[in-house]
Amino acid sequence: MPVTSDLVGRRYPTTAPYEVCREKIREFAAAIGDPHPAYRDAGAARALGHPDVIAPPTFVFAVVHRAMAEVRGDPAIGLDIDRVVHSDQRLEFHRPVRAGDRLTVTVHIEAARRLAGKGIVSTRSEVTTESGEPVVTAHMTLISRAPENTD
């Protein structure tokens, strides 16, 4: 497992735009059981000052998860996805995700180290509109357990 501090500062290519649509937001809100009307009705969202339907806060992980595939599959890091635990996550919202957004994600390695045989990688994912407007900053820490001794 090659997790070392040399990985800090690594930046992955910005993802292709992900178009957020009303129906995806409605489906996500239904899946998590959140009945908030601003997630389903454009009029309710406008009454709250939004230009269109907004997404539940955790909707952004659908977009970030796609971008994190680059990190999980990076041979320079060598994460064995079967041995990875998602240990921490934090979201900083600059504004809500809305229907009509075309979101891109750029992932950065913020910290990387080995501790007790485990690789620990912390990332920062900048979620912006296609034009560069900040929407969400997602922080995530992954811990990869070392393979068990098979002797």
Coordinates of N, CA, C and O in Angstrom, one line a residue:
M1 N 0.9 -1.2 0.0 CA 0.0 0.0 0.0 C 0.9 1.2 0.0 O 1.5 1.5 1.0
P2 N 1.0 2.0 -1.1 CA 1.9 3.1 -1.2 C 1.4 4.4 -0.7 O 1.8 5.5 -1.2
V3 N 0.5 4.5 0.3 CA 0.0 5.7 0.8 C 1.1 6.4 1.6 O 1.6 5.9 2.6
T4 N 1.6 7.6 1.1 CA 2.6 8.4 1.7 C 2.3 9.8 1.6 O 1.4 10.2 0.8
S5 N 3.0 10.6 2.4 CA 2.7 12.1 2.3 C 3.1 12.7 0.9 O 2.7 13.8 0.7
D6 N 3.8 11.9 0.1 CA 4.1 12.4 -1.2 C 2.9 12.7 -2.1 O 2.9 13.4 -3.1
L7 N 1.7 12.1 -1.7 CA 0.5 12.2 -2.4 C -0.2 13.6 -2.2 O -1.0 14.0 -3.0
V8 N 0.2 14.2 -1.1 CA -0.5 15.5 -0.7 C -0.2 16.5 -1.8 O 0.9 16.7 -2.3
G9 N -1.3 17.2 -2.2 CA -1.3 18.2 -3.3 C -1.7 17.6 -4.6 O -1.9 18.4 -5.5
R10 N -1.8 16.3 -4.7 CA -2.3 15.7 -6.0 C -3.7 16.3 -6.3 O -4.5 16.3 -5.5
R11 N -3.9 16.6 -7.6 CA -5.1 17.1 -8.0 C -5.6 16.3 -9.2 O -4.8 16.0 -10.1
Y12 N -6.8 15.8 -9.2 CA -7.3 15.0 -10.3 C -8.0 15.9 -11.3 O -8.5 17.0 -11.0
P13 N -8.1 15.4 -12.5 CA -8.8 16.2 -13.6 C -10.3 16.5 -13.2 O -11.0 15.6 -12.6
T14 N -10.7 17.7 -13.5 CA -12.1 18.1 -13.3 C -13.0 17.2 -14.1 O -12.7 16.9 -15.3
T15 N -14.1 16.8 -13.5 CA -15.0 15.8 -14.1 C -15.8 16.6 -15.2 O -15.9 17.8 -15.3
A16 N -16.4 15.8 -16.1 CA -17.3 16.3 -17.1 C -18.5 16.8 -16.3 O -18.8 16.3 -15.3
P17 N -19.3 17.8 -16.9 CA -20.4 18.3 -16.2 C -21.5 17.3 -15.9 O -21.8 16.4 -16.8
Y18 N -22.1 17.3 -14.8 CA -23.2 16.5 -14.4 C -24.4 17.4 -14.3 O -24.4 18.4 -13.6
E19 N -25.4 17.2 -15.2 CA -26.6 18.0 -15.2 C -27.6 17.6 -14.2 O -28.1 16.4 -14.2
V20 N -27.9 18.5 -13.3 CA -28.9 18.2 -12.2 C -30.3 18.5 -12.8 O -30.5 19.6 -13.3
C21 N -31.2 17.5 -12.7 CA -32.5 17.8 -13.2 C -33.6 17.6 -12.1 O -33.3 16.9 -11.1
R22 N -34.7 18.1 -12.3 CA -35.8 18.1 -11.3 C -36.1 16.7 -10.9 O -36.3 16.3 -9.7
E23 N -36.2 15.8 -11.9 CA -36.7 14.4 -11.6 C -35.6 13.7 -10.8 O -36.0 12.9 -9.9
K24 N -34.4 13.9 -11.0 CA -33.3 13.2 -10.2 C -33.4 13.7 -8.7 O -33.3 12.9 -7.8
I25 N -33.7 15.0 -8.6 CA -33.8 15.6 -7.2 C -35.1 15.0 -6.6 O -35.0 14.5 -5.4
R26 N -36.2 14.9 -7.3 CA -37.4 14.3 -6.7 C -37.2 12.9 -6.3 O -37.6 12.4 -5.3
E27 N -36.6 12.1 -7.2 CA -36.3 10.7 -6.9 C -35.4 10.5 -5.7 O -35.6 9.7 -4.8
F28 N -34.4 11.4 -5.6 CA -33.5 11.3 -4.4 C -34.2 11.6 -3.2 O -34.1 10.9 -2.1
A29 N -35.0 12.7 -3.2 CA -35.8 13.1 -2.0 C -36.7 12.0 -1.6 O -36.9 11.7 -0.4
A30 N -37.4 11.3 -2.5 CA -38.3 10.2 -2.2 C -37.5 9.0 -1.6 O -37.9 8.4 -0.7
A31 N -36.3 8.8 -2.2 CA -35.5 7.6 -1.7 C -35.0 7.8 -0.3 O -35.0 6.9 0.5
I32 N -34.8 9.1 0.1 CA -34.3 9.3 1.5 C -35.5 9.6 2.4 O -35.3 9.8 3.6
G33 N -36.7 9.7 1.8 CA -37.9 9.9 2.6 C -38.1 11.4 3.1 O -38.7 11.6 4.2
D34 N -37.5 12.3 2.4 CA -37.6 13.7 2.8 C -38.8 14.4 2.0 O -38.7 14.6 0.8
P35 N -39.8 14.8 2.7 CA -41.0 15.4 2.0 C -40.9 16.9 1.8 O -41.9 17.5 1.3
H36 N -39.8 17.5 2.0 CA -39.7 19.0 1.9 C -40.2 19.4 0.5 O -39.7 18.9 -0.5
P37 N -41.2 20.3 0.4 CA -41.7 20.7 -0.8 C -40.7 21.4 -1.8 O -40.9 21.3 -3.0
A38 N -39.7 22.0 -1.3 CA -38.7 22.7 -2.2 C -37.9 21.7 -3.0 O -37.3 22.1 -4.0
Y39 N -38.0 20.4 -2.6 CA -37.3 19.3 -3.4 C -38.2 18.8 -4.5 O -37.7 18.0 -5.3
R40 N -39.4 19.2 -4.5 CA -40.4 18.6 -5.5 C -41.1 19.6 -6.3 O -41.5 19.4 -7.4
D41 N -41.3 20.8 -5.8 CA -42.2 21.8 -6.4 C -41.4 23.1 -6.6 O -40.9 23.8 -5.7
A42 N -41.3 23.5 -7.9 CA -40.5 24.7 -8.2 C -41.2 26.0 -7.6 O -40.5 26.9 -7.1
G43 N -42.5 26.0 -7.5 CA -43.2 27.1 -6.8 C -42.8 27.2 -5.4 O -42.6 28.3 -4.9
A44 N -42.7 26.1 -4.7 CA -42.4 26.1 -3.3 C -40.9 26.5 -3.1 O -40.6 27.3 -2.2
A45 N -40.1 26.1 -4.0 CA -38.6 26.6 -4.0 C -38.5 28.1 -4.2 O -37.8 28.8 -3.6
R46 N -39.3 28.6 -5.2 CA -39.3 30.0 -5.5 C -39.8 30.8 -4.3 O -39.2 31.9 -4.0
A47 N -40.8 30.3 -3.6 CA -41.3 31.0 -2.4 C -40.2 31.1 -1.4 O -40.3 32.1 -0.5
L48 N -39.2 30.3 -1.4 CA -38.1 30.3 -0.4 C -36.9 31.1 -1.0 O -35.8 31.2 -0.4
G49 N -37.1 31.7 -2.2 CA -36.0 32.5 -2.8 C -35.1 31.8 -3.7 O -34.1 32.3 -4.1
H50 N -35.4 30.6 -4.1 CA -34.6 29.8 -5.0 C -35.2 29.9 -6.5 O -36.4 30.0 -6.6
P51 N -34.3 29.9 -7.5 CA -34.8 30.0 -8.9 C -35.5 28.7 -9.4 O -36.3 28.8 -10.3
D52 N -35.3 27.6 -8.7 CA -35.9 26.3 -9.1 C -35.8 25.3 -8.0 O -35.3 25.7 -6.9
V53 N -36.3 24.1 -8.2 CA -36.2 23.1 -7.2 C -34.8 22.9 -6.7 O -33.8 23.0 -7.5
I54 N -34.6 22.8 -5.4 CA -33.3 22.5 -4.8 C -33.2 21.1 -4.4 O -34.2 20.4 -4.2
A55 N -32.0 20.6 -4.2 CA -31.7 19.2 -3.8 C -31.5 19.1 -2.3 O -30.9 20.0 -1.7
P56 N -31.8 18.0 -1.8 CA -31.5 17.7 -0.4 C -29.9 17.8 -0.3 O -29.2 17.5 -1.2
P57 N -29.4 18.2 0.9 CA -28.0 18.4 1.0 C -27.1 17.2 0.6 O -26.1 17.4 0.0
T58 N -27.5 16.0 0.9 CA -26.7 14.8 0.6 C -26.7 14.4 -0.9 O -26.0 13.6 -1.3
F59 N -27.6 15.1 -1.7 CA -27.6 14.8 -3.1 C -26.3 14.9 -3.7 O -25.9 14.2 -4.7
V60 N -25.5 15.9 -3.3 CA -24.2 16.2 -3.9 C -23.3 15.0 -3.9 O -22.4 14.9 -4.7
F61 N -23.5 14.0 -3.0 CA -22.6 12.9 -3.0 C -22.8 12.0 -4.2 O -21.8 11.3 -4.6
A62 N -23.9 12.1 -4.9 CA -24.0 11.4 -6.2 C -23.0 11.9 -7.2 O -22.4 11.1 -7.9
V63 N -22.7 13.2 -7.1 CA -21.7 13.8 -8.0 C -20.3 13.6 -7.5 O -19.4 13.2 -8.3
V64 N -20.1 13.7 -6.2 CA -18.8 13.6 -5.6 C -18.3 12.1 -5.8 O -17.1 11.8 -6.1
H65 N -19.2 11.2 -5.5 CA -18.9 9.8 -5.6 C -18.3 9.4 -7.0 O -17.3 8.7 -7.1
R66 N -18.9 9.9 -8.0 CA -18.3 9.7 -9.4 C -16.9 10.2 -9.5 O -16.0 9.5 -10.1
A67 N -16.6 11.4 -9.0 CA -15.3 12.0 -9.1 C -14.3 11.2 -8.2 O -13.1 11.1 -8.6
M68 N -14.7 10.7 -7.1 CA -13.8 9.9 -6.2 C -13.4 8.6 -6.8 O -12.4 8.0 -6.4
A69 N -14.0 8.2 -7.9 CA -13.5 7.0 -8.6 C -12.1 7.1 -9.1 O -11.3 6.1 -9.1
E70 N -11.7 8.3 -9.4 CA -10.3 8.6 -9.8 C -9.3 8.3 -8.7 O -8.3 7.7 -8.9
V71 N -9.7 8.7 -7.5 CA -8.8 8.4 -6.3 C -8.8 7.0 -6.0 O -7.7 6.4 -5.8
R72 N -10.0 6.4 -5.9 CA -10.1 4.9 -5.6 C -9.3 4.1 -6.6 O -8.8 3.0 -6.2
G73 N -9.3 4.5 -7.8 CA -8.6 3.7 -8.9 C -7.2 4.1 -9.2 O -6.6 3.5 -10.0
D74 N -6.7 5.1 -8.5 CA -5.3 5.6 -8.8 C -4.3 4.6 -8.3 O -4.1 4.3 -7.1
P75 N -3.5 4.0 -9.2 CA -2.5 3.0 -8.8 C -1.4 3.6 -8.0 O -0.7 2.9 -7.2
A76 N -1.2 4.9 -8.0 CA -0.2 5.5 -7.2 C -0.6 5.5 -5.7 O 0.3 5.5 -4.8
I77 N -1.9 5.4 -5.4 CA -2.4 5.3 -4.1 C -2.5 3.8 -3.7 O -2.2 3.4 -2.6
G78 N -3.1 3.0 -4.6 CA -3.2 1.6 -4.3 C -4.2 1.2 -3.3 O -4.0 0.3 -2.6
L79 N -5.4 1.9 -3.3 CA -6.4 1.6 -2.4 C -7.1 0.3 -2.8 O -7.5 0.2 -4.0
D80 N -7.2 -0.7 -2.0 CA -8.0 -1.9 -2.2 C -9.4 -1.6 -1.8 O -9.7 -1.6 -0.6
I81 N -10.3 -1.3 -2.7 CA -11.7 -0.9 -2.4 C -12.4 -1.8 -1.5 O -13.2 -1.4 -0.7
D82 N -12.0 -3.1 -1.5 CA -12.7 -4.1 -0.6 C -12.2 -3.9 0.8 O -12.8 -4.5 1.7
R83 N -11.1 -3.1 1.0 CA -10.6 -3.0 2.3 C -10.7 -1.5 2.8 O -10.0 -1.1 3.8
V84 N -11.5 -0.7 2.1 CA -11.6 0.7 2.4 C -12.8 1.0 3.3 O -13.9 0.5 3.1
V85 N -12.6 1.9 4.3 CA -13.6 2.3 5.2 C -13.7 3.8 5.0 O -12.7 4.5 5.0
H86 N -14.9 4.3 4.8 CA -15.1 5.8 4.7 C -15.3 6.3 6.2 O -16.3 6.0 6.8
S87 N -14.3 7.0 6.7 CA -14.2 7.3 8.1 C -14.8 8.6 8.5 O -15.1 8.9 9.6
D88 N -14.8 9.6 7.6 CA -15.2 10.9 7.9 C -15.7 11.6 6.7 O -15.2 11.4 5.6
Q89 N -16.6 12.5 6.8 CA -17.0 13.4 5.7 C -17.7 14.6 6.3 O -18.3 14.6 7.4
R90 N -17.5 15.7 5.6 CA -18.0 17.0 6.0 C -18.3 17.8 4.7 O -17.5 17.8 3.8
L91 N -19.4 18.5 4.8 CA -19.8 19.3 3.6 C -19.8 20.8 4.0 O -20.3 21.2 5.1
E92 N -19.3 21.7 3.1 CA -19.4 23.1 3.3 C -20.2 23.6 2.1 O -19.8 23.5 1.0
F93 N -21.4 24.1 2.4 CA -22.3 24.6 1.3 C -22.0 26.1 1.1 O -22.1 26.9 2.0
H94 N -21.8 26.4 -0.2 CA -21.7 27.8 -0.6 C -23.1 28.2 -1.1 O -23.4 29.4 -1.0
R95 N -23.9 27.3 -1.6 CA -25.3 27.5 -2.0 C -25.9 26.1 -2.2 O -25.2 25.1 -2.4
P96 N -27.3 26.0 -2.2 CA -27.9 24.7 -2.5 C -27.6 24.3 -4.0 O -27.5 25.1 -4.9
V97 N -27.6 23.0 -4.2 CA -27.6 22.4 -5.5 C -29.1 22.6 -6.0 O -30.0 22.4 -5.3
R98 N -29.2 23.1 -7.3 CA -30.5 23.3 -7.9 C -30.7 22.6 -9.2 O -29.7 22.4 -9.9
A99 N -31.9 22.4 -9.5 CA -32.2 21.9 -10.8 C -31.7 22.8 -11.9 O -31.8 24.0 -11.7
G100 N -31.1 22.3 -12.9 CA -30.5 23.1 -14.0 C -29.0 23.3 -13.8 O -28.3 23.7 -14.8
D101 N -28.5 23.0 -12.6 CA -27.0 23.2 -12.4 C -26.3 22.2 -13.3 O -26.8 21.0 -13.5
R102 N -25.2 22.6 -13.8 CA -24.3 21.6 -14.5 C -23.0 21.7 -13.7 O -22.2 22.6 -13.7
L103 N -22.8 20.6 -12.8 CA -21.8 20.6 -11.8 C -20.6 19.8 -12.3 O -20.7 18.8 -12.9
T104 N -19.4 20.4 -11.9 CA -18.1 19.7 -12.1 C -17.5 19.5 -10.7 O -17.8 20.2 -9.8
V105 N -16.6 18.5 -10.6 CA -15.9 18.2 -9.4 C -14.4 18.1 -9.7 O -14.0 17.4 -10.6
T106 N -13.6 18.8 -8.8 CA -12.2 18.6 -8.8 C -11.8 18.1 -7.5 O -12.1 18.7 -6.4
V107 N -11.1 16.9 -7.4 CA -10.7 16.3 -6.2 C -9.2 16.6 -5.9 O -8.4 16.5 -6.9
H108 N -8.9 16.9 -4.7 CA -7.5 17.2 -4.3 C -7.2 16.3 -3.1 O -8.0 16.1 -2.2
I109 N -6.0 15.8 -3.0 CA -5.5 15.0 -1.8 C -5.0 16.1 -0.8 O -4.1 16.8 -1.1
E110 N -5.6 16.1 0.3 CA -5.3 17.1 1.4 C -4.3 16.5 2.4 O -3.4 17.2 2.9
A111 N -4.4 15.2 2.6 CA -3.5 14.5 3.6 C -3.4 13.1 3.2 O -4.3 12.5 2.7
A112 N -2.2 12.5 3.5 CA -2.0 11.0 3.2 C -0.9 10.6 4.2 O 0.1 11.2 4.3
R113 N -1.2 9.5 4.8 CA -0.2 8.9 5.7 C -0.5 7.4 6.0 O -1.6 6.9 5.7
R114 N 0.5 6.8 6.6 CA 0.3 5.4 7.1 C 0.3 5.4 8.6 O 1.1 6.2 9.2
L115 N -0.6 4.6 9.2 CA -0.7 4.6 10.6 C -1.1 3.2 11.0 O -2.2 2.7 10.5
A116 N -0.3 2.5 11.7 CA -0.6 1.1 12.2 C -1.0 0.2 11.1 O -2.0 -0.6 11.1
G117 N -0.3 0.3 10.0 CA -0.5 -0.6 8.8 C -1.6 -0.2 7.9 O -2.0 -0.9 7.0
K118 N -2.2 0.9 8.2 CA -3.4 1.4 7.4 C -3.0 2.7 6.6 O -2.2 3.5 7.1
G119 N -3.5 2.8 5.4 CA -3.3 4.0 4.6 C -4.5 4.9 4.9 O -5.7 4.5 4.8
I120 N -4.2 6.2 5.2 CA -5.3 7.1 5.5 C -5.1 8.3 4.5 O -4.1 8.9 4.4
V121 N -6.2 8.5 3.7 CA -6.2 9.5 2.6 C -7.4 10.5 2.9 O -8.5 10.0 3.0
S122 N -7.1 11.8 3.0 CA -8.1 12.8 3.1 C -8.2 13.6 1.9 O -7.1 14.0 1.3
T123 N -9.4 13.8 1.4 CA -9.6 14.5 0.1 C -10.5 15.7 0.3 O -11.3 15.8 1.3
R124 N -10.4 16.7 -0.6 CA -11.2 17.8 -0.7 C -11.8 17.8 -2.1 O -11.0 17.9 -3.1
S125 N -13.1 17.8 -2.3 CA -13.7 17.9 -3.6 C -14.4 19.2 -3.7 O -15.3 19.5 -3.0
E126 N -14.0 20.0 -4.7 CA -14.6 21.3 -5.0 C -15.7 21.0 -6.1 O -15.4 20.7 -7.2
V127 N -16.9 21.3 -5.7 CA -18.0 21.1 -6.6 C -18.4 22.5 -7.0 O -18.7 23.4 -6.2
T128 N -18.4 22.8 -8.3 CA -18.7 24.1 -8.9 C -19.7 23.9 -10.1 O -19.8 22.8 -10.6
T129 N -20.2 25.0 -10.4 CA -21.0 25.0 -11.7 C -20.0 25.0 -12.8 O -18.8 25.2 -12.6
E130 N -20.5 24.7 -14.0 CA -19.6 24.6 -15.2 C -18.9 25.9 -15.4 O -17.8 26.0 -15.9
S131 N -19.5 27.0 -15.0 CA -18.9 28.4 -15.1 C -18.0 28.7 -14.0 O -17.4 29.8 -14.0
G132 N -17.9 27.8 -13.0 CA -16.9 28.0 -11.9 C -17.5 28.6 -10.6 O -16.7 28.8 -9.7
E133 N -18.8 28.7 -10.5 CA -19.4 29.2 -9.3 C -19.3 28.1 -8.2 O -19.8 27.0 -8.4
P134 N -18.7 28.4 -7.0 CA -18.6 27.4 -6.0 C -20.0 27.0 -5.5 O -20.9 27.9 -5.2
V135 N -20.2 25.7 -5.3 CA -21.5 25.2 -4.8 C -21.3 24.5 -3.5 O -21.9 24.8 -2.5
V136 N -20.4 23.5 -3.4 CA -20.1 22.7 -2.2 C -18.7 22.3 -2.2 O -18.1 22.0 -3.2
T137 N -18.1 22.3 -1.0 CA -16.8 21.7 -0.8 C -17.0 20.5 0.1 O -17.5 20.6 1.2
A138 N -16.6 19.3 -0.4 CA -16.8 18.1 0.3 C -15.4 17.6 0.8 O -14.5 17.4 0.0
H139 N -15.3 17.3 2.1 CA -14.1 16.7 2.7 C -14.4 15.3 3.1 O -15.5 15.0 3.6
M140 N -13.5 14.4 2.8 CA -13.7 13.0 3.0 C -12.4 12.3 3.4 O -11.3 12.6 2.9
T141 N -12.5 11.4 4.3 CA -11.3 10.6 4.7 C -11.6 9.1 4.5 O -12.6 8.6 4.9
L142 N -10.6 8.4 3.8 CA -10.7 7.0 3.5 C -9.6 6.3 4.3 O -8.5 6.8 4.3
I143 N -9.9 5.2 4.9 CA -8.9 4.4 5.5 C -8.9 3.0 4.8 O -9.9 2.4 4.7
S144 N -7.7 2.6 4.4 CA -7.5 1.3 3.8 C -6.7 0.4 4.7 O -5.6 0.7 5.0
R145 N -7.4 -0.7 5.0 CA -6.7 -1.7 5.9 C -5.7 -2.5 5.0 O -5.9 -2.7 3.9
A146 N -4.6 -2.8 5.7 CA -3.5 -3.6 5.0 C -4.1 -5.0 4.8 O -4.9 -5.5 5.6
P147 N -3.6 -5.7 3.8 CA -4.1 -7.1 3.6 C -3.6 -7.9 4.8 O -2.6 -7.7 5.4
E148 N -4.5 -8.8 5.1 CA -4.2 -9.8 6.2 C -3.1 -10.7 5.8 O -2.9 -11.1 4.6
N149 N -2.3 -11.0 6.8 CA -1.2 -12.0 6.5 C -1.7 -13.3 6.1 O -2.6 -13.9 6.9
T150 N -1.3 -13.8 5.0 CA -1.9 -15.1 4.5 C -0.9 -16.2 4.7 O -1.0 -17.3 4.1
D151 N 0.2 -16.0 5.5 CA 1.2 -17.1 5.7 C 0.6 -18.2 6.5 O -0.2 -18.1 7.4

